[in-house]
Every structure is written in structure tokens, then in C-alpha cells.
CSV table of C-alpha atoms and ligand atoms in Angstrom, one decimal:
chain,number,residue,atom,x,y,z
A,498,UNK,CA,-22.9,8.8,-23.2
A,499,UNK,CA,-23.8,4.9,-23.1
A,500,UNK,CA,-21.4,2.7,-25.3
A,501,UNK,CA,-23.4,0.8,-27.6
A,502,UNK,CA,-22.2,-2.4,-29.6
A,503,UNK,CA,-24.8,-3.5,-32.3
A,504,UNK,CA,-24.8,-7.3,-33.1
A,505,UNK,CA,-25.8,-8.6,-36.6
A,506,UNK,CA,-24.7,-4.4,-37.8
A,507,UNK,CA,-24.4,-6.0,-41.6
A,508,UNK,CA,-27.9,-6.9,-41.2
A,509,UNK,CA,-31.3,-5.3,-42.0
A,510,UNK,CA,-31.8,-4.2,-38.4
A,511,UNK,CA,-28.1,-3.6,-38.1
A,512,UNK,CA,-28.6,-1.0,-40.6
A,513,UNK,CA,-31.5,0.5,-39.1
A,514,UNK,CA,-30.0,0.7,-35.7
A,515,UNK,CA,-27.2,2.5,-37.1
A,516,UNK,CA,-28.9,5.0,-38.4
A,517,UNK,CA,-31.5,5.7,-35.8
A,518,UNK,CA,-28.3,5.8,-33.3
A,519,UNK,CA,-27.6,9.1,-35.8
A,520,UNK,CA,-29.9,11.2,-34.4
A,521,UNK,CA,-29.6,10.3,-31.0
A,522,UNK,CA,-28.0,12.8,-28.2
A,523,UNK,CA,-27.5,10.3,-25.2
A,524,UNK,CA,-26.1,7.1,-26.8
A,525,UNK,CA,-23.1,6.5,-29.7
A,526,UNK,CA,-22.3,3.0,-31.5
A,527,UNK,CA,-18.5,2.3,-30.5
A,528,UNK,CA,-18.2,-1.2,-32.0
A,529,UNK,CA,-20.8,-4.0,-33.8
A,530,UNK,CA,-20.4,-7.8,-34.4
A,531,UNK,CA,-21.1,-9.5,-37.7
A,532,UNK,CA,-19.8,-12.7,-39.6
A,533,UNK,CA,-19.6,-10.9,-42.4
A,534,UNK,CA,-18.1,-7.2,-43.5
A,535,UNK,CA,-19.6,-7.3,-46.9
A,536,UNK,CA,-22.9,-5.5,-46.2
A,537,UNK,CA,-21.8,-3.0,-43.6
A,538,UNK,CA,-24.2,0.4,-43.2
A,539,UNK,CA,-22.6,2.6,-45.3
A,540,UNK,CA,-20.6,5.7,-43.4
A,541,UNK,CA,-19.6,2.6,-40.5
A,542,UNK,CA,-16.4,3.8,-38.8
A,543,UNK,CA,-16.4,1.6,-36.1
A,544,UNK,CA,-14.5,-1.9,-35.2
A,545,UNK,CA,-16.4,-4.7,-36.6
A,546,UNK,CA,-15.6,-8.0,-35.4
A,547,UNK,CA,-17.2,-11.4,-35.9
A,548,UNK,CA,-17.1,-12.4,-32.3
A,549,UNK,CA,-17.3,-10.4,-29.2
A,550,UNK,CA,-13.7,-12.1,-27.7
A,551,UNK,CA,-12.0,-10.3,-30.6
A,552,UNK,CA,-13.4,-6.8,-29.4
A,553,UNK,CA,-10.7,-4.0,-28.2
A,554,UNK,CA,-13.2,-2.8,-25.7
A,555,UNK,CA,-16.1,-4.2,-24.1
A,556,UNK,CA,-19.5,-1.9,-24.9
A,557,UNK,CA,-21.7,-0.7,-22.0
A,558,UNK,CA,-24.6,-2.5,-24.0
A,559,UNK,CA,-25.6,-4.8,-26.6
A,560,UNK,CA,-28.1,-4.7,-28.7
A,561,UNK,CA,-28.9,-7.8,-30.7
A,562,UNK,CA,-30.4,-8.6,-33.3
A,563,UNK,CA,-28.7,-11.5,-35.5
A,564,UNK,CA,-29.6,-15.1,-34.7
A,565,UNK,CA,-29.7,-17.4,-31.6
A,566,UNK,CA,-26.1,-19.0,-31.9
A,567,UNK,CA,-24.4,-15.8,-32.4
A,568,UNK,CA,-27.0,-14.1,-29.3
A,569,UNK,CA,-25.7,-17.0,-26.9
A,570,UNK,CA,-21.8,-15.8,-27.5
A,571,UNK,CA,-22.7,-12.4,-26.9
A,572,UNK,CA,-24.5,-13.4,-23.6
A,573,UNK,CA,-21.8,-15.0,-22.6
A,574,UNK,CA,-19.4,-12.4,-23.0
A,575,UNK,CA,-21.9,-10.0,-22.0
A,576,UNK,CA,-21.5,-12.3,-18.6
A,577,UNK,CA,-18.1,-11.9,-17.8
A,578,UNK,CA,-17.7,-8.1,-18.8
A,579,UNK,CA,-20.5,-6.7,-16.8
A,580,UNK,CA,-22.6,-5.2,-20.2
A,581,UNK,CA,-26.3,-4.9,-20.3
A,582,UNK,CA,-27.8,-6.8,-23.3
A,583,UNK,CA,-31.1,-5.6,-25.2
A,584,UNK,CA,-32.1,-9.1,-26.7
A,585,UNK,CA,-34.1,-8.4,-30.1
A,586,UNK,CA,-33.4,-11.8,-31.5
A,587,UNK,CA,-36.0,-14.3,-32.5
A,588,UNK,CA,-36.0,-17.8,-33.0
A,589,UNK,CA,-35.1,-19.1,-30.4
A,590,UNK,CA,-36.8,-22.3,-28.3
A,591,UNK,CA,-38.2,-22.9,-25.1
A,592,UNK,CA,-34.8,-24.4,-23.5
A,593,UNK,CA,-32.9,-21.4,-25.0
A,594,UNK,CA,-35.6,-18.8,-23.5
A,595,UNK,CA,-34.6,-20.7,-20.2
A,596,UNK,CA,-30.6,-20.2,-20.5
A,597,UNK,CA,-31.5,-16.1,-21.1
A,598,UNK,CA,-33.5,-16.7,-17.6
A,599,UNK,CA,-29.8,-18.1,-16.5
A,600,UNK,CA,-28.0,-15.2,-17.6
A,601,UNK,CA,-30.4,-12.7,-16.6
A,602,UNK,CA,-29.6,-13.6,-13.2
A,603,UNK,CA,-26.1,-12.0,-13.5
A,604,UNK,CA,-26.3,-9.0,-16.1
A,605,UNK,CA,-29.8,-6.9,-17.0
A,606,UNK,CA,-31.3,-8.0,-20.2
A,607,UNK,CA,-34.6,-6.2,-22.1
A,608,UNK,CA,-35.7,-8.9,-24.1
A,609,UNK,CA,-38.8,-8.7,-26.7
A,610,UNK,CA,-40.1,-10.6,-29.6
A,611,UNK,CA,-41.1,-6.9,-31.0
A,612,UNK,CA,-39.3,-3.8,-29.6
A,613,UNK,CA,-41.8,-1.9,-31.5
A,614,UNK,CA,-44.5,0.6,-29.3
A,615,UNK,CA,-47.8,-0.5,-31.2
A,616,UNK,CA,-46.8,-3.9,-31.0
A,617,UNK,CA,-46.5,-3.8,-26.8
A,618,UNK,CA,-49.7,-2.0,-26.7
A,619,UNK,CA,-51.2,-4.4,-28.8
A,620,UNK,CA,-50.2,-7.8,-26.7
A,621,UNK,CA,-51.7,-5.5,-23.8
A,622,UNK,CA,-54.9,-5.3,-25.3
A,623,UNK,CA,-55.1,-8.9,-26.5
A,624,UNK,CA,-54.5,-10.2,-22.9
A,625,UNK,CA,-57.9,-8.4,-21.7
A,626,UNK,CA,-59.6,-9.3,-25.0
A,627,UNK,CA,-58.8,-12.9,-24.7
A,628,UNK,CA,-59.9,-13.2,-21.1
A,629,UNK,CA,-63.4,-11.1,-21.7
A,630,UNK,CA,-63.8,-13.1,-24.6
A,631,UNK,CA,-63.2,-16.5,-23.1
A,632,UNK,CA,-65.2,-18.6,-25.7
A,633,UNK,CA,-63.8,-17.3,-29.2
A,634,UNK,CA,-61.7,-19.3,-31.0
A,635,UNK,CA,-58.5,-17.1,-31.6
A,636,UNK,CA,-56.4,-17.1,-34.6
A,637,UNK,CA,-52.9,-15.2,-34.9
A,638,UNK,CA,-52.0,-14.4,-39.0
A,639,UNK,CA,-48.5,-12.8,-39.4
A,640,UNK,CA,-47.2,-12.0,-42.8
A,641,UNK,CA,-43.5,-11.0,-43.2
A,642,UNK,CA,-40.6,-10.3,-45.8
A,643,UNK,CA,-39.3,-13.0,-48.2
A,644,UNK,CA,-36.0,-13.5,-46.1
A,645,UNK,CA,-37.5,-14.1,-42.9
A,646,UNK,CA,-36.2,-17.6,-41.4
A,647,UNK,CA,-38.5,-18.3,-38.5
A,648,UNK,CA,-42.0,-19.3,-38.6
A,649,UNK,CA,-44.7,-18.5,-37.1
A,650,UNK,CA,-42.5,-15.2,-36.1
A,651,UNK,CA,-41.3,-14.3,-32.2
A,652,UNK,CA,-44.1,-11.3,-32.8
A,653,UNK,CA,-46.3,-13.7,-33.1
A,654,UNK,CA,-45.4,-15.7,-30.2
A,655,UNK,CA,-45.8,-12.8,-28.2
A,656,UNK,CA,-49.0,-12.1,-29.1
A,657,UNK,CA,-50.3,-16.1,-28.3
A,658,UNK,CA,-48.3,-15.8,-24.9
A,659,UNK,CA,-50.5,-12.8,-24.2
A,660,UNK,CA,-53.6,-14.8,-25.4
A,661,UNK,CA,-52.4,-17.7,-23.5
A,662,UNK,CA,-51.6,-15.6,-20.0
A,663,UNK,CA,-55.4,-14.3,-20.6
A,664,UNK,CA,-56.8,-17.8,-20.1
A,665,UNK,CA,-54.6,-18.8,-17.5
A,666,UNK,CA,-53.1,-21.7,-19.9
A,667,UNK,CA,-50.0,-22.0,-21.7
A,668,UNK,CA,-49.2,-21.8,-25.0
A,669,UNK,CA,-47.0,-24.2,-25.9
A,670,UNK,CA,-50.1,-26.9,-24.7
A,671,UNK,CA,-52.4,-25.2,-26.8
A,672,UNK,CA,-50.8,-23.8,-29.4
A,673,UNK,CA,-51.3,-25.4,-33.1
A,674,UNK,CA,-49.3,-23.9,-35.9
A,675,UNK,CA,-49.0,-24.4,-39.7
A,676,UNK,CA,-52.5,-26.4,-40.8
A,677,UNK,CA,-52.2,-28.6,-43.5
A,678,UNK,CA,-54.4,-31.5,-44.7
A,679,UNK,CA,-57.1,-33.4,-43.0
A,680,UNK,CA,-56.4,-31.5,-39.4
A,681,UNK,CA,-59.8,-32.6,-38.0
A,682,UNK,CA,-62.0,-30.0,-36.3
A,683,UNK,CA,-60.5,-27.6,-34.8
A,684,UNK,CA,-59.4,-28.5,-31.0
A,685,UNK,CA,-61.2,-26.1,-28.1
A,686,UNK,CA,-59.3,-23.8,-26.8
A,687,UNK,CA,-56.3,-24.0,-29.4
A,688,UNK,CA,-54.4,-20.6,-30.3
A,689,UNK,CA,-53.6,-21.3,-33.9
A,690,UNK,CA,-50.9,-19.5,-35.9
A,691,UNK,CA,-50.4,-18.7,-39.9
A,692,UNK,CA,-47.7,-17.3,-41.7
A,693,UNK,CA,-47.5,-15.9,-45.1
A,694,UNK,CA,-44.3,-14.7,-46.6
A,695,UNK,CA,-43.3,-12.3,-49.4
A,696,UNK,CA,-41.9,-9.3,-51.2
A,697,UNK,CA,-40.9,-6.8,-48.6
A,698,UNK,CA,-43.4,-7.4,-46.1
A,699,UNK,CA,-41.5,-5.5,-42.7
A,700,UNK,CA,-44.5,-7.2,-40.4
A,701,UNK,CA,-47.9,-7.2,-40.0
A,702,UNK,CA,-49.9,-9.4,-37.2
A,703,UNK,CA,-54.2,-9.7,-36.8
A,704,UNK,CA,-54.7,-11.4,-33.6
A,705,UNK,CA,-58.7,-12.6,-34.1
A,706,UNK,CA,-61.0,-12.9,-31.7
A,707,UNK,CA,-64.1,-15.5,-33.2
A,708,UNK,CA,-67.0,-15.7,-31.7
A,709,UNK,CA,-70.4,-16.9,-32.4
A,710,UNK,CA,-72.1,-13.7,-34.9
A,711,UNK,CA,-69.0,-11.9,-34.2
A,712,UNK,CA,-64.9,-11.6,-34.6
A,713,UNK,CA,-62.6,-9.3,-33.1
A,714,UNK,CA,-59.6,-8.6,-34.9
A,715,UNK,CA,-56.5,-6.7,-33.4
A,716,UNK,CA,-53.8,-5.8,-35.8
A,717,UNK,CA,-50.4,-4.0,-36.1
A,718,UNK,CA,-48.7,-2.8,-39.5
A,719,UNK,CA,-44.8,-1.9,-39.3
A,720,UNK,CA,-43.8,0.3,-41.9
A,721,UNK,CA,-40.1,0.7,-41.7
A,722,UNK,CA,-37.9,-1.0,-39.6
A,723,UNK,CA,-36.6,2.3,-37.8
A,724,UNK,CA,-39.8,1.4,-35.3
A,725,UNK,CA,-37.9,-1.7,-34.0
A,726,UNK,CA,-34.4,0.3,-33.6
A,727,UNK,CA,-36.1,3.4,-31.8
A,728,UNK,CA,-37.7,0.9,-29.4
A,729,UNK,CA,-34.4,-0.8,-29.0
A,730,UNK,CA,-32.7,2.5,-27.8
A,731,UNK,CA,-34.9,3.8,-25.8
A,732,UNK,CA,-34.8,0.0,-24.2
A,733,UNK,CA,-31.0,0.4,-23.9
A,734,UNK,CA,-31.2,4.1,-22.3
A,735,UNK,CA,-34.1,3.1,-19.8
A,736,UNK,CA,-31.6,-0.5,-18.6
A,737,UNK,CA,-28.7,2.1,-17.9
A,738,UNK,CA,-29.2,2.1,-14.0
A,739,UNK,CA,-30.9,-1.6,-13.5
A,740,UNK,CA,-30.3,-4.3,-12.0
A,741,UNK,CA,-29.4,-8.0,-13.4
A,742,UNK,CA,-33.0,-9.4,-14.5
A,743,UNK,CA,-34.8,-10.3,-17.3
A,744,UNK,CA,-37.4,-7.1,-18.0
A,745,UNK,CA,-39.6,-6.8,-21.2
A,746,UNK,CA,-41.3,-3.7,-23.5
A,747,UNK,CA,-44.2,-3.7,-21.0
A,748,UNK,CA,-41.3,-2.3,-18.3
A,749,UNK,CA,-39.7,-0.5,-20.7
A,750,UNK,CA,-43.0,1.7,-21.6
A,751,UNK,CA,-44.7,1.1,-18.2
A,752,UNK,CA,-47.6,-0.8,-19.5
A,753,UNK,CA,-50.0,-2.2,-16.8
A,754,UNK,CA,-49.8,-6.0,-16.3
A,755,UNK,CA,-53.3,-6.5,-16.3
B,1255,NAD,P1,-30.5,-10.2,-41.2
B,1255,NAD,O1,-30.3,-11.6,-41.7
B,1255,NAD,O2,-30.7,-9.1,-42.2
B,1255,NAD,O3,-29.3,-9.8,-40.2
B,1255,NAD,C1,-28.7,-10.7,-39.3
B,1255,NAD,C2,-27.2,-10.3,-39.3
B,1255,NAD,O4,-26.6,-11.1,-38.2
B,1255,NAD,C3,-26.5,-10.6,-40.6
B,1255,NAD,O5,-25.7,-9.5,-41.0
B,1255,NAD,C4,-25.6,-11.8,-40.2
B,1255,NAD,O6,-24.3,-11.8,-40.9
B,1255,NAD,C5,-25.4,-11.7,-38.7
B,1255,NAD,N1,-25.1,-13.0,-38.1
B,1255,NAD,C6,-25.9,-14.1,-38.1
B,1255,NAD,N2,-25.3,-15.1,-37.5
B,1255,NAD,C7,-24.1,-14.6,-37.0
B,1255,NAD,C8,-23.1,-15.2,-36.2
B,1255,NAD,N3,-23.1,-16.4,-35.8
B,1255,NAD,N4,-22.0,-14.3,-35.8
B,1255,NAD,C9,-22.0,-13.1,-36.2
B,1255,NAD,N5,-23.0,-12.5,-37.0
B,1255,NAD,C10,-24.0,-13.2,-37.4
B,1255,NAD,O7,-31.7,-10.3,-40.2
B,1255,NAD,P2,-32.6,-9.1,-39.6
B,1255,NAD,O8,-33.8,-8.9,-40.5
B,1255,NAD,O9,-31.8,-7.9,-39.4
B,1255,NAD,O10,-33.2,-9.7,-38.3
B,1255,NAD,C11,-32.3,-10.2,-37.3
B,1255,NAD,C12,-33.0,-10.8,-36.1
B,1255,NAD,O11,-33.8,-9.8,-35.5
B,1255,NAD,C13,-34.0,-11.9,-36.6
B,1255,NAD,O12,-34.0,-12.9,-35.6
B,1255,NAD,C14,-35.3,-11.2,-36.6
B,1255,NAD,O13,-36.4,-12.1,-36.5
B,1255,NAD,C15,-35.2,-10.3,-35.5
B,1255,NAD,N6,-36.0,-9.1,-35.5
B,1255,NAD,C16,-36.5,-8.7,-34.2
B,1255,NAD,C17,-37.3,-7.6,-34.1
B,1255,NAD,C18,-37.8,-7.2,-32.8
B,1255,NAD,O14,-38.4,-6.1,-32.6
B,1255,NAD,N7,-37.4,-8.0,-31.7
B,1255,NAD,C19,-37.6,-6.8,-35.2
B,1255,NAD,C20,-37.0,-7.2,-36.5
B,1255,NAD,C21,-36.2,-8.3,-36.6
């Protein structure tokens, strides 16, 4: 039965992941980490600490979804007692995607903008559209929940990195994010981003393909969050028996690269 510690368990995903882990035979939560025990999921009769060096036991696995200054302590600790991490944070820049790189070189580490199916299949199919299509202008509009803090979301990053990898470019030299005022014509090439946010959005991303008498548009509705946490199981179960490195969804679910 793999040990399972759930970072940021007072949180919206936290709850989720609690309750998905419920109805699941081959793993069982044995601890989580949050600053605060005010909004635990109800029924929660594990230790809850608010930092991993306070834990009784280390778990076999992470998983993680709270924010990039509490992710970095858990990878750390992660580190030195041999767990496996399944990284569902966002947020987080390109220097801190490098330091994961770092620690993926000592523990194994699943991390994903979007653990949810759809959403992997999706970044698959916008690769190949993006190459076949190598003219259209594409544009990426994400709409989420009123409490989201990041902007445009790690989803949506995903979805320009598979743009990007389509062209053979990367994204953060042609990426342009947030429009506002006189911008000029819009710059060949670019991947632009939007971002609406509201009510109780739980995410939504178009990626558009536009073209001259045509646009192609890609999208993915999530409606519930228990998407994300079954993703972020099945994640944990398929990392039991690897290696240190960093692996992503398209591993997880054996998506082709191409
Ligand atoms: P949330 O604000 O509801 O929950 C975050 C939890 O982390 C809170 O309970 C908070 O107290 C805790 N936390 C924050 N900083 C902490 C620290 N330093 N130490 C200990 N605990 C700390 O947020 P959420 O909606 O559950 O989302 C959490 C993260 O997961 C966000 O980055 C979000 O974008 C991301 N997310 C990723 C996916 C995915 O599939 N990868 C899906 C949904 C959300």
C-alpha cells in the first residue's frame, strides 16, 4: 500500500485528493502538510503538520499541490528521505523549473501544469496542430475561479510549450501575455495568452489556431476538481518502481512524443 502525504490538504485540491484517495485500493493518505489547520477536509485523521521536518514519518510520496515556497521545502525533504514527489504546483518561474531539474536528479518527480487526462491529450494534439498549421497566428484563453493567484495559469503554459515545441521555438522568446493599450500589430509568430477570472470557474483552456478564412480551436472544460486528484494518483501509483528523473503526464498515460 504506497504511503501518501498530501501537501496544501487544507486546500481546494487538498480536499479533493482526500477524497479521491477514499475510494482507492492500492494507496492510503498517512500524513499532509498545511500552514494552516482551519480548513482541514472534514473526516481528516491524519498528522497535519506545517512543514515536512516536523513529520513523525517520512511518506513514500508527495503529492503537491500548495504554492512554490512551500513545494521547494517539500523537495528538499523529499531529497534527503528518499520519497518520490508528484509536483502539481503552479506558479512557479523559469529558474525554479530549473532547481526541480536539480532535484530530479536525486529522487523521481511527475511533474505537470494539469494532471488532468483531457488536458494531456489536448497539449498532444496542439503540438501536431501548431506544426501543420505553421502560419496561424495562435492564441491561448484560459478562464479560471476567482481565487486563482497566477496568471496566465501553468495549464496554460503547457499548452504554449506544446505550441512552442511544434515550431521548433521557445516560448518564453515568443510568448506575449496580458494586452493592454496601444500594443502595435501583432508580432509574427507570437503565442499570446488571456486570462479571465471569476465565480467558480474550475478551468477551461481554447488553444486557437487563426488562419487566413479559417481558425482552429482546441479546448478543454474541467468540471470538478476530482479530474486533477485522479490524475495525481494514478501519477503517484505508476512513479512507485522509477528511477530519480523528472517524467511528465505524457509518460504517465504513454502519449506519443510526436
Ligand atoms: P488553495 O489555495 O486552495 O490551497 C493551497 C493550500 O496550500 C492552502 O491550504 C494553503 O494553506 C497551503 N499552503 C500554501 N503555502 C503554504 C506553505 N508555505 N506551507 C504550508 N502550506 C501552505 O489552492 P488550490 O486551488 O488547491 O491550488 C493549489 C495549487 O495547485 C496552485 O498552484 C494551483 O494552481 C495548482 N493546481 C494544479 C493543478 C494541476 O493539475 N497541476 C490543478 C489544480 C490546481
Amino acid at each position: 500500500m504506497l504511503k501518501v502525504g498530501i501537501v496544501g490538504i487544507g486546500g481546494r485540491m487538498g480536499h479533493a485528493l482526500w477524497e479521491c484517495c477514499l475510494g482507492l485500493d492500492g494507496a492510503k493518505v498517512v500524513c499532509g502538510i498545511d500552514k494552516s489547520t482551519d480548513t482541514l477536509p472534514s473526516g481528516c485523521n491524519v498528522e497535519v503538520v506545517d512543514t515536512p521536518s516536523k513529520l513523525s514519518q517520512a511518506p513514500d510520496v508527495f503529492i503537491d499541490f500548495s504554492r512554490p515556497d512551500c513545494s521547494f521545502g517539500i523537495l528538499e525533504y523529499a531529497a534527503k528521505n528518499n520519497c518520490k514527489v508528484i509536483l502539481g504546483t503552479t506558479g512557479f518561474d523559469y529558474d525554479q523549473k530549473d532547481k526541480i531539474k536539480e532535484y530530479s536528479k536525486k529522487i523521481p518527480i511527475v511533474f505537470a501544469a494539469n494532471f488532468s487526462v483531457g488536458v494531456n491529450i489536448l497539449c498532444n494534439l496542439v503540438k501536431k496542430a501548431s506544426k501543420i498549421m505553421a502560419d496561424a497566428d495562435i492564441e491561448i484563453v484560459e478562464a479560471h475561479h476567482r481565487y486563482k493567484v497566477d496568471a496566465p495559469s501553468g495549464t496554460a503554459l503547457a499548452i504554449g510549450e506544446a505550441a512552442a515545441e511544434g515550431r521548433n521555438v521557445n516560448l518564453k522568446d515568443v510568448m506575449v501575455s496580458g494586452r493592454d493599450g496601444i500594443t502595435g500589430e501583432r508580432i509574427y509568430g507570437s503565442i499570446g495568452f488571456s486570462s479571465i477570472r471569476g465565480g467558480d470557474i474550475v478551468g477551461e483552456h481554447t488553444a486557437m489556431f487563426c488562419s487566413e478564412g479559417e481558425r482552429l480551436e482546441l479546448s478543454h472544460i474541467a468540471t470538478s476538481r476530482q479530474n486533477f486528484a485522479r490524475g495525481a494518483f494514478r501519477a503517484a501509483l505508476w512513479l512507485e518502481d522509477k528511477k530519480p528523473g523528472l517524467y511528465d503526464m505524457t509518460e504517465v498515460l504513454g502519449l506519443d512524443k510526436d
